[in-house]
Short mmCIF file of C-alpha atoms and ligand atoms in Angstrom, two decimals:
data_model
loop_
_atom_site.label_atom_id
_atom_site.label_comp_id
_atom_site.label_asym_id
_atom_site.label_seq_id
_atom_site.Cartn_x
_atom_site.Cartn_y
_atom_site.Cartn_z
CA MET A 518 -5.77 -60.47 19.73
CA GLN A 519 -6.46 -56.94 19.00
CA ARG A 520 -3.26 -54.93 17.84
CA PHE A 521 -3.07 -51.29 17.90
CA ASP A 522 -0.27 -48.62 17.30
CA MET A 523 -1.31 -46.78 20.60
CA ILE A 524 -3.69 -47.51 23.44
CA LEU A 525 -4.73 -44.71 25.85
CA LYS A 526 -5.65 -46.75 28.92
CA GLY A 527 -8.10 -46.09 31.50
CA GLY A 528 -8.66 -42.27 30.98
CA THR A 529 -11.88 -40.30 31.63
CA LEU A 530 -12.87 -39.60 27.86
CA VAL A 531 -14.46 -36.33 27.07
CA LEU A 532 -16.93 -37.68 24.35
CA PRO A 533 -19.72 -35.91 22.42
CA TRP A 534 -22.26 -37.56 24.59
CA GLY A 535 -20.75 -37.21 27.91
CA GLN A 536 -17.84 -38.40 30.04
CA GLU A 537 -16.88 -42.10 30.30
CA GLN A 538 -14.17 -44.23 31.64
CA ALA A 539 -12.63 -46.16 28.83
CA ASP A 540 -9.63 -47.04 26.74
CA VAL A 541 -8.82 -45.69 23.14
CA GLY A 542 -7.18 -47.78 20.47
CA VAL A 543 -5.25 -45.98 17.68
CA ARG A 544 -4.10 -47.39 14.52
CA ASP A 545 -2.72 -45.52 11.26
CA GLY A 546 -3.10 -42.05 13.00
CA ARG A 547 -6.83 -42.58 13.29
CA ILE A 548 -9.19 -43.92 16.39
CA ALA A 549 -9.56 -47.51 15.84
CA ALA A 550 -11.58 -48.51 18.91
CA ILE A 551 -13.22 -47.08 22.14
CA GLY A 552 -14.02 -49.53 24.94
CA ALA A 553 -12.46 -51.96 27.40
CA LEU A 554 -9.17 -53.18 25.50
CA ALA A 555 -7.93 -55.19 28.31
CA GLY A 556 -6.61 -58.15 25.93
CA ALA A 557 -5.15 -55.77 23.25
CA GLU A 558 -1.43 -55.16 22.55
CA ALA A 559 0.16 -51.93 21.30
CA ALA A 560 3.56 -50.60 20.56
CA THR A 561 2.93 -47.71 22.99
CA THR A 562 0.47 -47.71 25.83
CA LEU A 563 -0.25 -44.19 27.66
CA ASP A 564 -1.46 -44.80 31.37
CA CYS A 565 -4.41 -42.16 31.47
CA ALA A 566 -5.88 -43.48 34.90
CA LYS A 567 -5.73 -40.12 36.47
CA LEU A 568 -6.33 -37.84 33.14
CA HIS A 569 -9.03 -36.51 31.39
CA VAL A 570 -8.70 -37.22 27.58
CA LEU A 571 -10.05 -34.40 25.66
CA PRO A 572 -10.40 -34.26 21.78
CA GLY A 573 -7.32 -32.70 20.42
CA LEU A 574 -7.91 -29.12 21.19
CA ILE A 575 -7.56 -26.68 18.36
CA ASP A 576 -6.66 -23.10 18.41
CA ALA A 577 -8.36 -21.45 15.41
CA HIS A 578 -6.72 -18.22 15.64
CA VAL A 579 -3.07 -17.72 16.01
CA HIS A 580 -0.55 -15.60 14.24
CA LEU A 581 2.59 -17.54 13.73
CA ARG A 582 4.42 -14.38 11.84
CA GLU A 583 6.23 -16.54 9.47
CA PRO A 584 7.27 -14.86 7.01
CA GLY A 585 8.31 -12.27 9.48
CA ASP A 586 10.54 -11.92 12.22
CA PRO A 587 12.23 -15.09 13.67
CA ALA A 588 13.25 -13.01 16.87
CA VAL A 589 9.55 -12.86 17.87
CA GLU A 590 8.12 -16.23 16.31
CA THR A 591 8.35 -18.89 13.61
CA ILE A 592 6.03 -21.36 12.65
CA GLU A 593 8.45 -24.16 14.35
CA THR A 594 8.40 -22.24 17.73
CA GLY A 595 4.75 -21.23 17.54
CA THR A 596 3.57 -24.79 16.92
CA ARG A 597 6.02 -25.89 19.70
CA ALA A 598 4.27 -23.62 21.87
CA ALA A 599 0.97 -25.10 21.18
CA VAL A 600 2.04 -28.73 21.78
CA LEU A 601 3.71 -27.77 24.89
CA GLY A 602 0.29 -26.16 25.87
CA GLY A 603 -1.81 -28.97 24.82
CA LEU A 604 -3.10 -28.00 21.49
CA ALA A 605 -3.23 -30.66 18.48
CA ALA A 606 -3.90 -28.23 15.71
CA VAL A 607 -3.60 -24.50 15.05
CA PHE A 608 -5.27 -22.10 12.29
CA ASP A 609 -2.59 -19.62 11.00
CA MET A 610 -3.44 -16.01 10.36
CA PRO A 611 -2.43 -14.46 7.05
CA ASN A 612 -1.20 -10.89 8.19
CA THR A 613 2.36 -12.07 7.94
CA ALA A 614 5.15 -9.74 6.31
CA PRO A 615 4.36 -10.23 3.51
CA SER A 616 0.87 -11.02 3.92
CA ILE A 617 -0.64 -14.31 2.50
CA THR A 618 -3.05 -13.28 -0.33
CA SER A 619 -2.27 -15.38 -3.44
CA SER A 620 -1.90 -18.89 -4.47
CA GLU A 621 1.82 -18.67 -4.93
CA GLN A 622 2.13 -17.71 -1.16
CA LEU A 623 -0.21 -20.43 -0.07
CA ALA A 624 1.90 -22.87 -1.88
CA TRP A 625 4.98 -21.67 -0.34
CA LYS A 626 3.41 -21.66 3.13
CA ARG A 627 2.23 -25.42 2.56
CA ASP A 628 5.52 -26.42 1.58
CA PHE A 629 7.35 -24.64 4.32
CA VAL A 630 4.94 -26.09 6.88
CA ARG A 631 6.24 -29.63 6.23
CA GLY A 632 8.92 -30.88 8.84
CA ARG A 633 8.58 -27.84 10.84
CA ALA A 634 5.21 -27.97 12.37
CA TRP A 635 4.67 -29.82 15.78
CA CYS A 636 0.90 -29.86 15.65
CA ASP A 637 -1.37 -29.72 12.63
CA MET A 638 -2.20 -26.32 10.69
CA GLY A 639 -4.86 -25.06 8.79
CA LEU A 640 -4.02 -21.71 6.82
CA TYR A 641 -5.95 -18.48 6.53
CA VAL A 642 -5.80 -16.55 3.19
CA GLY A 643 -6.24 -12.72 3.41
CA ALA A 644 -8.48 -10.43 1.55
CA THR A 645 -6.95 -7.25 -0.14
CA LYS A 646 -8.85 -4.94 -2.26
CA LYS A 647 -6.99 -6.47 -5.05
CA ASN A 648 -7.68 -10.14 -4.62
CA LEU A 649 -11.55 -9.71 -4.09
CA ASP A 650 -12.83 -11.54 -7.09
CA ASP A 651 -10.17 -14.38 -6.49
CA LEU A 652 -11.18 -15.12 -2.84
CA GLY A 653 -13.76 -18.02 -4.13
CA ARG A 654 -11.03 -19.82 -5.62
CA LEU A 655 -8.59 -19.26 -3.03
CA GLU A 656 -10.52 -20.46 -0.24
CA ALA A 657 -11.33 -23.73 -2.29
CA GLU A 658 -7.41 -24.41 -2.24
CA ALA A 659 -5.99 -27.20 -0.27
CA ASN A 660 -5.75 -26.66 3.63
CA VAL A 661 -7.36 -23.30 3.62
CA CYS A 662 -9.39 -22.81 6.77
CA ALA A 663 -11.10 -19.46 5.68
CA VAL A 664 -10.65 -16.28 4.08
CA LYS A 665 -9.81 -13.57 6.65
CA ILE A 666 -11.07 -9.88 6.27
CA PHE A 667 -9.59 -7.11 8.41
CA ALA A 668 -12.83 -4.75 8.20
CA GLY A 669 -10.80 -2.68 10.80
CA SER A 670 -7.11 -2.26 10.72
CA SER A 671 -4.91 -3.86 13.21
CA THR A 672 -1.32 -5.17 12.82
CA GLY A 673 -0.01 -5.56 9.09
CA ASP A 674 -1.56 -3.78 5.95
CA LEU A 675 -4.63 -5.95 5.33
CA LEU A 676 -7.62 -4.03 5.06
CA VAL A 677 -11.16 -3.98 3.27
CA GLU A 678 -13.17 -1.51 5.08
CA ASP A 679 -15.93 -0.33 2.62
CA ASP A 680 -19.32 -1.82 1.99
CA ALA A 681 -18.98 -2.20 -1.89
CA SER A 682 -15.68 -4.23 -1.54
CA LEU A 683 -17.14 -6.32 1.52
CA GLU A 684 -20.08 -7.21 -0.71
CA ARG A 685 -17.85 -8.19 -3.38
CA ALA A 686 -15.70 -10.26 -1.45
CA MET A 687 -18.99 -12.07 0.10
CA ARG A 688 -20.16 -12.64 -3.42
CA SER A 689 -17.02 -14.52 -4.22
CA GLY A 690 -17.01 -17.99 -2.64
CA ARG A 691 -19.51 -19.66 -0.32
CA ARG A 692 -17.70 -20.86 2.86
CA ALA A 693 -17.95 -18.99 6.36
CA ILE A 694 -15.63 -15.65 6.03
CA CYS A 695 -13.62 -14.83 9.30
CA TYR A 696 -13.97 -11.07 10.09
CA HIS A 697 -11.93 -8.66 12.46
CA SER A 698 -14.85 -6.58 12.94
CA GLU A 699 -14.07 -3.03 14.41
CA ASP A 700 -15.65 -0.20 12.16
CA GLU A 701 -12.57 1.26 10.23
CA TYR A 702 -14.16 4.93 9.41
CA ARG A 703 -15.08 4.99 13.27
CA LEU A 704 -11.32 4.11 14.39
CA GLN A 705 -9.73 6.79 11.88
CA GLU A 706 -12.24 9.44 12.89
CA ARG A 707 -11.47 9.08 16.73
CA ARG A 708 -7.67 8.52 16.35
CA PRO A 709 -6.65 12.22 16.38
CA LEU A 710 -8.43 12.59 19.80
CA TYR A 711 -5.54 10.23 21.10
CA GLU A 712 -2.61 11.50 19.26
CA GLY A 713 -1.09 13.05 22.35
CA GLY A 714 -0.94 9.49 24.04
CA GLY A 715 -1.82 8.80 27.67
CA PRO A 716 -2.48 5.49 29.88
CA HIS A 717 -2.74 2.36 27.97
CA LYS A 718 -6.27 2.08 29.14
CA LEU A 719 -7.11 4.76 26.53
CA HIS A 720 -6.78 1.86 23.98
CA ALA A 721 -10.39 0.77 24.95
CA GLU A 722 -11.57 4.19 24.60
CA TRP A 723 -10.20 4.84 21.25
CA ARG A 724 -11.46 1.51 19.98
CA ASP A 725 -14.70 1.60 21.64
CA VAL A 726 -17.63 -0.57 22.19
CA GLU A 727 -19.47 1.27 19.16
CA ALA A 728 -16.52 0.65 16.85
CA ALA A 729 -17.06 -3.17 17.46
CA PHE A 730 -20.77 -3.04 17.46
CA LEU A 731 -21.26 -0.95 14.42
CA GLY A 732 -18.50 -3.10 12.48
CA THR A 733 -20.55 -6.25 13.38
CA ARG A 734 -23.76 -4.51 12.51
CA ARG A 735 -22.70 -3.75 8.85
CA LEU A 736 -21.18 -6.92 8.41
CA ILE A 737 -24.29 -8.93 9.46
CA ALA A 738 -26.34 -6.64 7.27
CA LEU A 739 -24.18 -7.53 4.30
CA ALA A 740 -24.02 -11.15 5.03
CA ARG A 741 -27.78 -11.24 5.23
CA LYS A 742 -27.78 -9.37 1.86
CA THR A 743 -25.47 -11.98 -0.02
CA GLY A 744 -26.54 -15.03 1.95
CA ARG A 745 -22.88 -15.60 2.79
CA PRO A 746 -21.87 -17.05 6.36
CA ALA A 747 -20.19 -14.51 8.70
CA HIS A 748 -17.64 -16.26 11.38
CA ILE A 749 -17.18 -12.85 13.78
CA LEU A 750 -13.68 -13.25 15.35
CA HIS A 751 -12.89 -11.98 18.89
CA VAL A 752 -16.35 -10.54 19.88
CA SER A 753 -15.58 -8.42 22.63
CA THR A 754 -18.67 -6.52 23.50
CA ALA A 755 -22.06 -7.54 25.51
CA GLU A 756 -24.06 -5.60 22.72
CA GLU A 757 -22.41 -7.86 19.75
CA LEU A 758 -22.94 -10.85 21.75
CA GLU A 759 -26.76 -10.13 22.14
CA PHE A 760 -27.24 -9.11 18.63
CA LEU A 761 -25.22 -12.04 17.14
CA GLY A 762 -27.42 -14.53 19.45
CA ARG A 763 -30.31 -13.21 17.01
CA ALA A 764 -28.34 -13.54 13.91
CA ARG A 765 -27.69 -17.19 13.79
CA ASP A 766 -29.05 -17.51 10.30
CA VAL A 767 -25.83 -16.10 9.13
CA ALA A 768 -23.22 -15.81 11.94
CA SER A 769 -21.00 -17.75 14.11
CA VAL A 770 -19.01 -16.30 16.88
CA GLU A 771 -15.59 -16.56 18.20
CA VAL A 772 -14.56 -15.07 21.88
CA LEU A 773 -11.08 -15.01 22.83
CA LEU A 774 -9.40 -16.57 26.32
CA ASN A 775 -8.39 -12.86 27.02
CA HIS A 776 -11.90 -11.47 26.69
CA LEU A 777 -13.09 -14.40 29.27
CA THR A 778 -10.15 -13.78 31.45
CA GLN A 779 -8.99 -10.19 31.94
CA THR A 780 -10.86 -6.90 32.37
CA ASP A 781 -9.39 -3.44 32.25
CA GLU A 782 -7.62 -3.43 35.60
CA ALA A 783 -5.22 -5.24 33.26
CA TYR A 784 -4.02 -1.93 31.81
CA ASP A 785 -2.55 -0.62 35.11
CA ARG A 786 -0.93 -3.87 35.96
CA LEU A 787 0.58 -4.82 32.64
CA GLY A 788 0.78 -1.62 30.57
CA GLY A 789 1.64 -2.46 26.95
CA TYR A 790 1.37 -5.98 27.64
CA ALA A 791 -2.45 -5.86 28.01
CA VAL A 792 -2.87 -3.90 24.60
CA MET A 793 -4.81 -5.94 21.74
CA ASN A 794 -7.45 -5.28 19.04
CA PRO A 795 -10.20 -5.45 20.01
CA PRO A 796 -9.22 -4.09 23.43
CA ILE A 797 -9.64 -5.93 26.83
CA ARG A 798 -12.88 -4.14 28.03
CA ASP A 799 -14.75 -3.65 31.73
CA ALA A 800 -16.13 -6.26 33.82
CA ARG A 801 -19.61 -5.96 32.02
CA HIS A 802 -18.49 -7.43 28.92
CA MET A 803 -16.61 -10.12 30.35
CA ALA A 804 -19.85 -11.07 32.35
CA ALA A 805 -21.64 -11.04 28.95
CA ALA A 806 -18.99 -13.43 27.70
CA TRP A 807 -19.61 -15.68 30.14
CA ALA A 808 -23.25 -15.51 29.81
CA ALA A 809 -22.64 -16.39 25.71
CA MET A 810 -20.67 -19.40 26.96
CA ALA A 811 -23.54 -20.55 29.08
CA ASN A 812 -26.20 -19.80 26.54
CA GLY A 813 -24.52 -21.37 23.52
CA THR A 814 -23.90 -18.21 21.53
CA ILE A 815 -19.97 -18.77 21.53
CA ASP A 816 -19.15 -21.18 18.81
CA VAL A 817 -15.09 -20.91 19.14
CA VAL A 818 -12.65 -19.83 21.82
CA GLY A 819 -9.28 -18.85 20.52
CA SER A 820 -6.28 -17.23 21.86
CA ASP A 821 -5.37 -14.78 18.97
CA HIS A 822 -1.93 -15.56 19.81
CA ALA A 823 -0.07 -12.27 18.62
CA PRO A 824 3.59 -12.21 19.68
CA HIS A 825 5.58 -8.87 19.54
CA ALA A 826 8.89 -8.00 20.42
CA ARG A 827 9.19 -6.60 23.91
CA ALA A 828 10.36 -3.42 22.54
CA ASN A 829 7.34 -2.70 20.63
CA LYS A 830 5.09 -3.76 23.44
CA GLU A 831 7.07 -1.14 25.62
CA LYS A 832 6.39 1.76 23.27
CA PRO A 833 4.28 4.44 24.91
CA TRP A 834 0.63 4.25 23.95
CA PRO A 835 -0.66 4.53 21.15
CA ALA A 836 2.55 3.43 19.57
CA THR A 837 2.32 0.15 21.60
CA ALA A 838 2.18 -2.87 19.34
CA ALA A 839 -1.26 -4.25 19.56
CA GLY A 840 -1.49 -8.26 20.42
CA LEU A 841 -0.73 -10.58 23.10
CA THR A 842 0.91 -14.11 23.26
CA GLY A 843 -1.55 -17.07 24.32
CA VAL A 844 -1.25 -20.22 22.16
CA GLN A 845 0.61 -21.67 24.92
CA THR A 846 -1.59 -20.70 27.84
CA ILE A 847 -5.06 -21.04 26.47
CA VAL A 848 -5.50 -24.68 27.66
CA PRO A 849 -4.20 -24.21 31.18
CA LEU A 850 -6.11 -20.94 31.52
CA MET A 851 -9.15 -22.72 30.18
CA LEU A 852 -8.79 -25.70 32.43
CA ASP A 853 -8.68 -23.21 35.30
CA HIS A 854 -11.97 -21.77 34.14
CA VAL A 855 -13.30 -25.43 34.16
CA SER A 856 -11.76 -26.12 37.88
CA ALA A 857 -13.52 -22.82 38.82
CA GLY A 858 -16.93 -23.88 37.60
CA ARG A 859 -17.31 -21.69 34.90
CA LEU A 860 -17.76 -24.21 32.05
CA SER A 861 -17.66 -27.85 31.86
CA LEU A 862 -15.13 -30.04 30.25
CA SER A 863 -17.66 -31.02 27.57
CA ARG A 864 -18.30 -27.27 26.79
CA LEU A 865 -14.45 -26.57 26.54
CA ALA A 866 -14.14 -29.72 23.86
CA ASP A 867 -17.04 -27.97 22.30
CA VAL A 868 -15.56 -24.70 21.88
CA MET A 869 -12.10 -25.70 21.22
CA CYS A 870 -12.45 -28.68 19.12
CA ALA A 871 -16.11 -29.59 17.82
CA GLY A 872 -16.65 -25.74 17.26
CA PRO A 873 -13.71 -24.99 15.22
CA ALA A 874 -14.32 -28.26 13.32
CA ARG A 875 -17.89 -27.25 12.47
CA VAL A 876 -17.35 -23.56 11.61
CA TYR A 877 -14.25 -24.25 9.39
CA GLY A 878 -15.37 -27.74 8.08
CA ALA A 879 -12.17 -29.33 9.34
CA VAL A 880 -12.20 -32.93 8.03
CA GLY A 881 -11.29 -35.88 10.61
CA LYS A 882 -11.27 -33.32 13.53
CA GLY A 883 -13.77 -32.32 16.39
CA ARG A 884 -14.40 -35.50 18.38
CA ILE A 885 -13.39 -38.79 19.88
CA ALA A 886 -15.19 -41.31 17.68
CA VAL A 887 -13.94 -44.21 15.63
CA GLY A 888 -12.43 -43.15 12.31
CA TYR A 889 -11.57 -39.48 13.39
CA ASP A 890 -8.16 -38.38 13.82
CA ALA A 891 -6.28 -39.69 16.94
CA ASP A 892 -5.60 -36.15 18.28
CA PHE A 893 -5.72 -35.91 22.16
CA THR A 894 -5.12 -33.44 24.87
CA LEU A 895 -4.51 -35.16 28.16
CA ALA A 896 -5.46 -32.95 31.07
CA ASP A 897 -4.39 -33.39 34.53
CA MET A 898 -7.19 -31.57 36.47
CA GLY A 899 -5.39 -32.51 39.89
CA ALA A 900 -2.28 -30.54 38.92
CA SER A 901 -1.82 -26.93 40.05
CA ARG A 902 0.94 -24.77 38.07
CA VAL A 903 1.93 -21.41 37.74
CA ILE A 904 2.47 -19.91 34.28
CA GLU A 905 5.81 -18.50 33.97
CA ASP A 906 7.68 -16.34 31.11
CA SER A 907 10.56 -18.89 31.36
CA TRP A 908 7.99 -21.51 30.31
CA ILE A 909 7.30 -19.82 26.92
CA ALA A 910 8.56 -21.30 23.92
CA SER A 911 7.83 -18.43 21.64
CA PRO A 912 11.37 -16.46 21.08
CA CYS A 913 9.57 -13.22 22.15
CA GLY A 914 9.68 -14.81 25.64
CA TRP A 915 6.81 -13.22 27.52
CA THR A 916 3.08 -14.03 28.32
CA PRO A 917 0.57 -11.41 29.92
CA PHE A 918 -0.28 -14.37 32.35
CA ALA A 919 2.84 -14.92 34.01
CA GLY A 920 2.39 -15.53 37.88
CA THR A 921 -0.96 -16.89 37.09
CA ARG A 922 -1.81 -20.26 39.03
CA CYS A 923 -3.83 -22.79 36.99
CA GLN A 924 -5.79 -25.65 38.67
CA GLY A 925 -5.62 -28.16 35.73
CA TRP A 926 -2.79 -28.68 33.32
CA PRO A 927 -2.18 -30.26 29.81
CA LYS A 928 0.09 -33.19 30.68
CA GLY A 929 0.30 -34.63 27.29
CA THR A 930 -0.48 -33.71 23.70
CA VAL A 931 -1.00 -36.63 20.80
CA VAL A 932 -1.48 -35.74 17.16
CA ARG A 933 -2.60 -38.30 14.83
CA GLY A 934 -1.58 -41.12 17.07
CA LYS A 935 1.94 -39.87 17.79
CA LEU A 936 2.98 -38.34 21.31
CA ALA A 937 3.99 -34.83 20.32
CA MET A 938 4.28 -33.68 24.15
CA MET A 939 4.69 -35.14 27.50
CA GLU A 940 5.21 -33.54 30.65
CA ASP A 941 6.95 -30.22 29.50
CA SER A 942 8.94 -31.71 26.51
CA VAL A 943 8.16 -32.17 23.03
CA VAL A 944 8.56 -35.71 21.85
CA GLY A 945 9.86 -37.15 18.42
CA GLU A 946 10.05 -34.75 15.53
CA ALA A 947 8.02 -32.02 14.24
CA SER A 948 5.20 -34.08 12.25
CA GLY A 949 2.49 -31.73 11.88
CA GLU A 950 0.40 -32.02 8.92
CA LEU A 951 -1.79 -29.65 7.18
CA VAL A 952 -5.66 -29.94 7.99
CA ARG A 953 -8.01 -30.82 5.26
CA PHE A 954 -11.32 -28.67 4.94
CA ARG A 955 -14.58 -29.43 3.40
O1 DOR B 2444 -4.12 -7.30 18.80
C1 DOR B 2444 -4.15 -7.99 17.77
N1 DOR B 2444 -2.96 -8.30 17.11
N2 DOR B 2444 -5.37 -7.92 16.99
C2 DOR B 2444 -5.36 -8.16 15.82
O2 DOR B 2444 -6.14 -8.21 15.07
C3 DOR B 2444 -3.94 -8.60 15.09
C4 DOR B 2444 -3.02 -9.21 15.94
C5 DOR B 2444 -1.50 -9.33 15.53
O3 DOR B 2444 -1.37 -9.69 14.31
O4 DOR B 2444 -0.77 -8.37 16.14
ZN1 ZN B 2445 -6.20 -12.27 15.43
#
């Protein structure tokens, strides 16, 4: 008699090689068997007969704000939101207060995560002009998913904008560096034009297509010069997507859920709750993002979950804080895109699990296969639900998607063989672990 800790019974598995209806047996936190497990016993059996079993989805781009302001978000609340939204792991950005830029701060964060995280976590380390030559050492530290470079300024004080410093960063280390790519010089040059304020849609005019495209052209030229892989975060323009499709020798591509879902009509409807960097743009760019989904240019889809206090979102533009919550809503909204026929469940597993695992080199993540971590997102494609502010676990308490109906909903989350969420409730205790990277 085969014995497992958990059996996921009768679900439609989203495997790398296609969809199959089969059981999954889990032992010691890992996938131990895939197939017909009719005679087997397990401490826990999850009936997945009406569900799609996806590999545990990963949001490779979240800002959980700790250390920072616990009234906005913490690691505990942000990872609780993640598992409620169907995610098995998140990679946490370093632009906290203070920013995470040293060994000591990484050690603090590693220690702090234990017992507080509901899902697994990878940690970014931030580049500053003072740690450029240490980046190779920092990226090799345990649980670091990547170095993050803000080549254009956004929330927080991290910024490395000039070619000489960027080249020095690229020459220290060898893993893919993640970039916020908006040309800082162009942003600063255009800023005075907008000091008088105005409607929120001016955000997309100030931080225009050329700011993003110029930033990306500069970074790719330096990446080629130094031979250093570049992962361009939140690519937001048709121009960059076309350009990066011809730069696969050095480049990989992240696109955000927001840029696949919202266009500039959102500024009038949502005001400050539509303001993020890089900005939400017009329908031409959204169409290009879906074309890049279809043609394989996109490696990763993330949320850029960036909670802010309501008071800061409601300041008149340009003082409006930039950033939108998203860690809890990315899976429901991507499942809705699947239901609408915009991508397949296989492509969803590619951009939210295999893609992040490949780009960042996450160990044991990326696919449903024997020996891999027993991380699963259980999707009910028959469920239809409306996203509400009241469902949001982040203390800031808002989502730009309140009122949006989703066809398809995450019903459960399994993290390394432990049920972390079922039907809107977190289960057990916060037992997320730090992800290991190659
Ligand atoms: O809109 C954004 N918000 N873009 C970023 O690059 C940072 C983020 C934040 O941390 O608030
Ligand atoms: Zn971000």
